[in-house]
Amino acid sequence: MEQAKLNSLKKNAVDIRLGILEEVHSAASGHPGGSLSIADIMTYLYFEEMNVDPKNPKMADRDRLVLSKGHTAPALYSALAHKGFFDKSALSTLRQADSFLQGHPDMKGTPGVDMTTGSLGLGFSSACGIALAAKIDGKSYRTYAIVGDGESEEGQIWEAAMFAAHYKLDNLCLVVDWNGLQIDGPVTEVMNPTPHDKKLESFGFHVITIDGHDFEQIEAAFNEAKTVKGKPTAIIAKTVKGKGVSFMENQVGWHGSAPNDEQYEKAVAELKASL
Amino acid sequence: MAEKIATREAYGNALAELGDKYDFVVLDADLAAATKTGVFKKKFPERFFDCGIAEGNMISVAAGIATTGKPVFASSFAMFAAGRAFEQIRNSVGYPHLNVKIGATHAGVTVGEDGATHQCLEDIALMRTIPGMTIINPADAVEARAAVEAALNINGPVYLRFGRMAVPVINDASYKFELGKGINMADGKDVTIVATGIMVDMAIEASKLLANEGISARVINIHTIKPLDKEIIVDAAKATGAIVTAEEHNIIGGLGSAVAEAVCEACPVPVLRVGVEDKYGHSGKVPPLLKMYGLTVENIVEKAKAAIALK
């Protein structure tokens, strides 16, 4: 990857992380940990990978993203705002009664949100439906689904996995955000979904495991996914929950709690210094 | 004797017929032979997708397809559609108000021998609680066919409730379906029987028996349970002063509850409910089951007299 492109992605990722922190700090609630873990993937998707038009969010042949782990909506909203789907000033209204930014993604209220999600396990199935619709209509757009590692404990994820392979949805790319932590503790201790890669392979997926914070690896994986025919691709992205904010990293307590003023300032300073 | 056709049969035939006129997709969960979506599958194999025995996934897949602008029918037995996949219907379909039609067959005790686990008596109650959901429970094959096309002509979620058992065709070729509008099947002044689904035919029979005893009973067919035709019900309450509801469903949360709510708010009169009285189903042949649960002409007659006595 060219240095200029890499620098630009890194800058966007910091901006998106700053947006996430602004959102959850303003709301005094929300899910920073899993939002920060997918920030780099979200950056790559919206700034490099996906064919979307912020001026025409319902463009018929756009690529689609379903954030199945809908509680990390702050990452999606921040990416959408920075891409220009709506004004960045809206980020500070997250979760407020008069805001169009719901606690979990609402396709009817927020420009750029392709599917309503939040109840874990449901979004991936809907992504399969979108990918199937593209096949039925002979369209070339691609569908991306981001699923959590903990979310993969839901049985419906595996119903959808069977479906995706059965209907050879090679226009579907699943990203598993493997940050290793869920509310009750480490994923492997709460209800171990490993070996996640072997499971997905046996379900009929082409599986690529990457460092979900390395843009070169993210790019290579998405490019590889597009070359795979006859089966869906799953990218298992090894990530760090709370990535980018030292005191949030790998701390399960930051799954669903917001920083106070002091913590927010510290986090912002850290992120700005990282540029 | 009137011709008998199951409403699920009419559903499958309607899908196959309307497939020429409308662009939609049909999903099933390994029950295409029973739900009769197989009739559509045979004619339009490229627009039919079996989801296997995974109803929750099927409903969320349907929602995804619908986001691309294509209407989808998703079918299973009522128990596994409204029951198993309730949350998917609520969150994937209802909340974003997507254009998904849930074709739920084998509702009620008329499933027969399969018994309680397969006899859904709660689906209307469950679906009524979902904002924006339209619920249609056709009384015969003619109404079922019309309901399928009406569902295609609205952009939003619809729950279509069909039965397994062959039932008499009570409507003729002149039948006109109007979504959300009850149908006056017989006029009367002493009491009103508000019925849905297979109970409409029984309600008409009950009104004839009541007439023999000098009691004039109005009969209203409510095919659209939500949105409910409150006007026709309140008018009936005002005109007849007593109501009996009849449904093949738990008396909690279904047509009886919907009618009672409407009447309470506008013109309180006695409302007695014929339906399954907060029980599970049972294996058996249909006639003894209908008797066991009080889903009979005789029970409607009895309740009608009791309602009049409460005036």
Short mmCIF file of C-alpha atoms in Angstrom, two decimals, chain B:
data_model
loop_
_atom_site.label_atom_id
_atom_site.label_comp_id
_atom_site.label_asym_id
_atom_site.label_seq_id
_atom_site.Cartn_x
_atom_site.Cartn_y
_atom_site.Cartn_z
CA MET B 1 -73.03 -29.20 -0.11
CA ALA B 2 -70.51 -26.46 -0.67
CA GLU B 3 -67.15 -27.28 -2.18
CA LYS B 4 -64.38 -27.62 0.41
CA ILE B 5 -60.87 -26.23 -0.07
CA ALA B 6 -58.19 -25.54 2.56
CA THR B 7 -57.10 -21.91 2.72
CA ARG B 8 -53.45 -23.09 2.54
CA GLU B 9 -54.32 -24.65 -0.81
CA ALA B 10 -55.74 -21.35 -2.00
CA TYR B 11 -52.57 -19.63 -0.73
CA GLY B 12 -50.26 -21.84 -2.79
CA ASN B 13 -52.44 -21.49 -5.86
CA ALA B 14 -52.65 -17.71 -5.43
CA LEU B 15 -48.86 -17.42 -5.21
CA ALA B 16 -48.45 -19.42 -8.41
CA GLU B 17 -51.15 -17.42 -10.17
CA LEU B 18 -49.94 -14.00 -8.98
CA GLY B 19 -46.33 -14.86 -9.77
CA ASP B 20 -47.08 -13.96 -13.38
CA LYS B 21 -48.34 -10.52 -12.47
CA TYR B 22 -46.04 -9.52 -9.59
CA ASP B 23 -42.30 -9.82 -9.03
CA PHE B 24 -41.85 -11.44 -5.62
CA VAL B 25 -39.79 -14.16 -3.97
CA VAL B 26 -41.06 -17.07 -1.87
CA LEU B 27 -39.18 -18.65 1.02
CA ASP B 28 -40.11 -21.75 2.97
CA ALA B 29 -38.60 -23.72 5.82
CA ASP B 30 -38.82 -27.31 4.60
CA LEU B 31 -42.61 -27.33 4.57
CA ALA B 32 -43.34 -26.37 0.97
CA ALA B 33 -45.43 -29.49 0.43
CA ALA B 34 -47.60 -28.68 3.44
CA THR B 35 -47.76 -24.87 3.25
CA LYS B 36 -48.44 -25.27 -0.50
CA THR B 37 -45.68 -22.85 -1.49
CA GLY B 38 -44.55 -25.92 -3.44
CA VAL B 39 -47.15 -24.98 -6.05
CA PHE B 40 -45.26 -21.73 -6.63
CA LYS B 41 -41.91 -23.53 -6.50
CA LYS B 42 -42.99 -25.81 -9.33
CA LYS B 43 -43.93 -22.90 -11.57
CA PHE B 44 -41.19 -20.44 -10.54
CA PRO B 45 -38.23 -22.49 -9.28
CA GLU B 46 -35.84 -19.54 -9.77
CA ARG B 47 -37.86 -17.39 -7.37
CA PHE B 48 -38.29 -19.99 -4.65
CA PHE B 49 -35.71 -20.59 -1.91
CA ASP B 50 -35.88 -23.26 0.72
CA CYS B 51 -34.27 -22.10 3.94
CA GLY B 52 -34.31 -25.50 5.59
CA ILE B 53 -35.60 -25.98 9.11
CA ALA B 54 -34.40 -22.59 10.34
CA GLU B 55 -37.37 -20.26 10.63
CA GLY B 56 -35.59 -17.44 12.45
CA ASN B 57 -32.99 -17.22 9.70
CA MET B 58 -35.72 -17.37 7.06
CA ILE B 59 -37.52 -14.33 8.45
CA SER B 60 -34.34 -12.25 8.75
CA VAL B 61 -33.29 -13.34 5.24
CA ALA B 62 -36.72 -12.25 4.00
CA ALA B 63 -36.16 -8.87 5.62
CA GLY B 64 -32.81 -8.52 3.85
CA ILE B 65 -34.32 -9.33 0.47
CA ALA B 66 -37.13 -6.84 1.13
CA THR B 67 -34.61 -4.02 1.74
CA THR B 68 -33.71 -4.28 -1.95
CA GLY B 69 -37.29 -3.48 -2.95
CA LYS B 70 -38.55 -6.97 -3.67
CA PRO B 71 -41.63 -8.29 -1.82
CA VAL B 72 -41.09 -11.63 -0.10
CA PHE B 73 -43.42 -14.33 1.14
CA ALA B 74 -41.97 -16.42 3.96
CA SER B 75 -43.90 -19.51 4.94
CA SER B 76 -44.01 -22.04 7.70
CA PHE B 77 -46.58 -23.36 10.12
CA ALA B 78 -48.08 -20.60 12.28
CA MET B 79 -46.40 -22.07 15.34
CA PHE B 80 -42.92 -21.73 13.85
CA ALA B 81 -43.52 -18.46 12.02
CA ALA B 82 -45.29 -16.36 14.65
CA GLY B 83 -44.01 -18.46 17.53
CA ARG B 84 -40.43 -19.53 16.85
CA ALA B 85 -39.58 -16.48 14.78
CA PHE B 86 -41.53 -13.87 16.75
CA GLU B 87 -38.48 -11.84 17.58
CA GLN B 88 -37.19 -11.90 14.01
CA ILE B 89 -40.62 -10.76 12.81
CA ARG B 90 -40.64 -8.01 15.41
CA ASN B 91 -37.09 -6.73 14.97
CA SER B 92 -36.04 -7.65 11.40
CA VAL B 93 -39.40 -7.07 9.70
CA GLY B 94 -41.80 -5.09 11.90
CA TYR B 95 -39.54 -2.39 13.30
CA PRO B 96 -38.12 -1.37 9.89
CA HIS B 97 -41.61 -1.95 8.36
CA LEU B 98 -40.26 -4.12 5.55
CA ASN B 99 -42.31 -5.59 2.74
CA VAL B 100 -42.43 -9.17 4.04
CA LYS B 101 -45.56 -11.30 3.92
CA ILE B 102 -45.65 -14.11 6.42
CA GLY B 103 -47.73 -16.94 5.01
CA ALA B 104 -48.50 -18.94 8.14
CA THR B 105 -50.38 -22.16 7.60
CA HIS B 106 -51.65 -24.89 9.95
CA ALA B 107 -53.04 -22.40 12.45
CA GLY B 108 -55.36 -23.58 15.19
CA VAL B 109 -56.64 -26.95 16.42
CA THR B 110 -57.81 -27.99 12.95
CA VAL B 111 -54.23 -29.16 12.41
CA GLY B 112 -55.67 -32.29 14.03
CA GLU B 113 -53.56 -35.33 14.78
CA ASP B 114 -50.18 -33.57 15.16
CA GLY B 115 -51.39 -32.12 18.43
CA ALA B 116 -50.55 -29.23 20.75
CA THR B 117 -46.97 -28.47 19.67
CA HIS B 118 -48.17 -27.83 16.13
CA GLN B 119 -51.51 -26.16 16.85
CA CYS B 120 -50.77 -22.47 17.15
CA LEU B 121 -53.44 -20.68 19.16
CA GLU B 122 -51.41 -17.60 20.03
CA ASP B 123 -50.28 -16.20 16.69
CA ILE B 124 -52.93 -13.51 16.31
CA ALA B 125 -52.18 -12.25 19.82
CA LEU B 126 -48.46 -12.16 19.13
CA MET B 127 -48.81 -10.44 15.77
CA ARG B 128 -51.30 -7.87 17.10
CA THR B 129 -48.63 -6.49 19.41
CA ILE B 130 -46.32 -5.60 16.51
CA PRO B 131 -46.84 -1.97 15.40
CA GLY B 132 -47.62 -1.67 11.69
CA MET B 133 -48.39 -5.37 11.22
CA THR B 134 -51.43 -6.20 9.12
CA ILE B 135 -53.15 -9.46 10.09
CA ILE B 136 -55.48 -11.29 7.75
CA ASN B 137 -57.31 -14.49 8.66
CA PRO B 138 -59.36 -15.60 5.66
CA ALA B 139 -62.57 -17.61 6.04
CA ASP B 140 -62.43 -19.56 2.80
CA ALA B 141 -60.46 -20.16 -0.39
CA VAL B 142 -61.98 -17.18 -2.21
CA GLU B 143 -61.07 -14.82 0.58
CA ALA B 144 -57.62 -16.36 0.94
CA ARG B 145 -56.79 -15.78 -2.71
CA ALA B 146 -57.99 -12.19 -2.49
CA ALA B 147 -56.01 -11.65 0.71
CA VAL B 148 -52.77 -12.73 -0.92
CA GLU B 149 -53.18 -10.16 -3.68
CA ALA B 150 -54.24 -7.48 -1.21
CA ALA B 151 -51.09 -8.21 0.80
CA LEU B 152 -49.00 -7.67 -2.32
CA ASN B 153 -50.66 -4.33 -2.88
CA ILE B 154 -49.53 -2.83 0.39
CA ASN B 155 -45.92 -1.97 1.15
CA GLY B 156 -45.29 -3.38 4.61
CA PRO B 157 -45.47 -6.47 6.77
CA VAL B 158 -48.54 -8.70 6.56
CA TYR B 159 -49.34 -11.82 8.55
CA LEU B 160 -51.57 -14.18 6.58
CA ARG B 161 -53.15 -16.98 8.60
CA PHE B 162 -54.21 -20.13 6.80
CA GLY B 163 -55.61 -23.48 7.87
CA ARG B 164 -54.73 -27.08 7.10
CA MET B 165 -58.25 -28.44 6.91
CA ALA B 166 -60.47 -28.19 3.85
CA VAL B 167 -63.28 -25.75 4.64
CA PRO B 168 -66.47 -24.86 2.77
CA VAL B 169 -66.25 -22.14 0.15
CA ILE B 170 -68.73 -19.58 1.44
CA ASN B 171 -67.98 -16.71 -0.92
CA ASP B 172 -68.82 -16.62 -4.62
CA ALA B 173 -67.24 -15.02 -7.68
CA SER B 174 -68.79 -11.65 -6.85
CA TYR B 175 -66.68 -11.44 -3.66
CA LYS B 176 -64.75 -8.19 -3.19
CA PHE B 177 -61.95 -8.05 -0.61
CA GLU B 178 -61.37 -4.74 1.08
CA LEU B 179 -58.41 -4.68 3.42
CA GLY B 180 -59.43 -3.59 6.91
CA LYS B 181 -63.14 -3.79 6.20
CA GLY B 182 -65.45 -6.24 7.93
CA ILE B 183 -68.20 -7.89 5.91
CA ASN B 184 -71.83 -8.04 6.92
CA MET B 185 -72.79 -11.66 6.23
CA ALA B 186 -76.28 -11.48 7.76
CA ASP B 187 -78.31 -8.66 9.22
CA GLY B 188 -79.82 -8.77 12.67
CA LYS B 189 -80.95 -6.63 15.60
CA ASP B 190 -80.73 -8.70 18.80
CA VAL B 191 -77.09 -9.72 18.89
CA THR B 192 -73.99 -9.62 16.64
CA ILE B 193 -71.68 -12.54 16.00
CA VAL B 194 -68.24 -11.29 14.98
CA ALA B 195 -66.29 -14.18 13.52
CA THR B 196 -63.02 -14.83 11.73
CA GLY B 197 -61.53 -17.68 9.73
CA ILE B 198 -63.27 -21.03 9.91
CA MET B 199 -65.71 -19.68 12.51
CA VAL B 200 -67.45 -17.44 9.96
CA ASP B 201 -69.26 -20.39 8.39
CA MET B 202 -70.29 -21.59 11.87
CA ALA B 203 -71.48 -18.10 12.77
CA ILE B 204 -73.76 -18.06 9.74
CA GLU B 205 -75.15 -21.47 10.76
CA ALA B 206 -75.64 -20.20 14.32
CA SER B 207 -77.59 -17.19 13.08
CA LYS B 208 -79.96 -19.56 11.24
CA LEU B 209 -80.53 -21.64 14.39
CA LEU B 210 -81.08 -18.48 16.40
CA ALA B 211 -83.61 -17.26 13.80
CA ASN B 212 -85.56 -20.48 14.35
CA GLU B 213 -85.89 -19.40 17.96
CA GLY B 214 -86.95 -15.90 17.03
CA ILE B 215 -83.55 -14.32 17.71
CA SER B 216 -82.20 -12.00 15.03
CA ALA B 217 -78.41 -12.24 14.87
CA ARG B 218 -76.14 -10.05 12.76
CA VAL B 219 -73.05 -11.83 11.45
CA ILE B 220 -69.84 -9.98 10.65
CA ASN B 221 -66.81 -11.55 9.01
CA ILE B 222 -63.59 -9.93 10.20
CA HIS B 223 -60.88 -11.13 7.83
CA THR B 224 -58.55 -8.26 8.70
CA ILE B 225 -57.92 -8.46 12.42
CA LYS B 226 -55.45 -5.60 12.27
CA PRO B 227 -56.17 -2.87 11.41
CA LEU B 228 -59.57 -3.72 12.86
CA ASP B 229 -62.73 -2.32 11.28
CA LYS B 230 -63.87 -0.56 14.45
CA GLU B 231 -66.67 1.23 12.64
CA ILE B 232 -68.56 -1.91 11.66
CA ILE B 233 -68.12 -3.32 15.17
CA VAL B 234 -69.18 -0.20 17.03
CA ASP B 235 -72.16 0.19 14.69
CA ALA B 236 -73.13 -3.40 15.50
CA ALA B 237 -72.72 -2.77 19.23
CA LYS B 238 -75.01 0.26 18.98
CA ALA B 239 -77.57 -1.53 16.82
CA THR B 240 -77.72 -4.90 18.59
CA GLY B 241 -76.45 -4.17 22.12
CA ALA B 242 -74.61 -7.50 22.53
CA ILE B 243 -71.69 -9.21 20.80
CA VAL B 244 -70.29 -12.71 20.57
CA THR B 245 -66.89 -13.23 19.00
CA ALA B 246 -65.78 -16.51 17.43
CA GLU B 247 -62.24 -17.52 16.53
CA GLU B 248 -60.06 -20.60 16.31
CA HIS B 249 -57.50 -19.06 18.66
CA ASN B 250 -56.95 -18.48 22.35
CA ILE B 251 -59.62 -16.10 23.64
CA ILE B 252 -56.72 -14.08 25.08
CA GLY B 253 -55.30 -11.56 22.65
CA GLY B 254 -57.11 -12.53 19.49
CA LEU B 255 -60.25 -11.32 17.73
CA GLY B 256 -62.31 -11.42 20.93
CA SER B 257 -59.86 -9.19 22.72
CA ALA B 258 -59.60 -6.80 19.77
CA VAL B 259 -63.39 -6.50 19.54
CA ALA B 260 -63.77 -6.06 23.30
CA GLU B 261 -61.16 -3.29 23.27
CA ALA B 262 -62.92 -1.49 20.42
CA VAL B 263 -66.34 -1.83 22.04
CA CYS B 264 -65.14 -0.78 25.49
CA GLU B 265 -63.71 2.42 24.12
CA ALA B 266 -66.70 3.46 22.04
CA CYS B 267 -69.91 1.72 23.05
CA PRO B 268 -69.65 -0.71 25.98
CA VAL B 269 -71.98 -3.67 25.54
CA PRO B 270 -71.61 -7.32 26.68
CA VAL B 271 -68.95 -9.15 24.64
CA LEU B 272 -68.73 -12.94 25.07
CA ARG B 273 -65.92 -14.83 23.42
CA VAL B 274 -66.03 -18.19 21.69
CA GLY B 275 -62.51 -19.55 21.26
CA VAL B 276 -59.98 -21.79 22.90
CA GLU B 277 -60.23 -20.93 26.58
CA ASP B 278 -56.58 -20.50 27.55
CA LYS B 279 -55.62 -24.09 26.81
CA TYR B 280 -53.17 -25.98 24.63
CA GLY B 281 -54.36 -28.08 21.72
CA HIS B 282 -54.60 -31.85 21.58
CA SER B 283 -54.18 -34.67 19.07
CA GLY B 284 -57.29 -35.97 17.45
CA LYS B 285 -59.60 -35.88 14.49
CA VAL B 286 -60.92 -32.41 13.83
CA PRO B 287 -64.62 -32.87 14.70
CA PRO B 288 -64.02 -34.09 18.28
CA LEU B 289 -61.34 -31.42 18.75
CA LEU B 290 -63.69 -28.63 17.70
CA LYS B 291 -66.22 -29.99 20.17
CA MET B 292 -63.63 -30.36 22.93
CA TYR B 293 -62.67 -26.69 22.61
CA GLY B 294 -66.17 -25.32 22.14
CA LEU B 295 -65.54 -24.22 18.56
CA THR B 296 -69.06 -25.17 17.54
CA VAL B 297 -72.27 -23.71 16.18
CA GLU B 298 -74.00 -24.79 19.40
CA ASN B 299 -71.56 -22.88 21.59
CA ILE B 300 -72.00 -19.74 19.48
CA VAL B 301 -75.79 -20.08 19.86
CA GLU B 302 -75.47 -20.53 23.61
CA LYS B 303 -73.09 -17.59 24.00
CA ALA B 304 -75.39 -15.43 21.85
CA LYS B 305 -78.30 -16.09 24.18
CA ALA B 306 -76.08 -15.45 27.22
CA ALA B 307 -74.90 -12.16 25.72
CA ILE B 308 -78.49 -11.07 25.10
CA ALA B 309 -79.34 -11.95 28.71
CA LEU B 310 -76.59 -9.61 29.90
CA LYS B 311 -78.07 -6.60 28.09
#
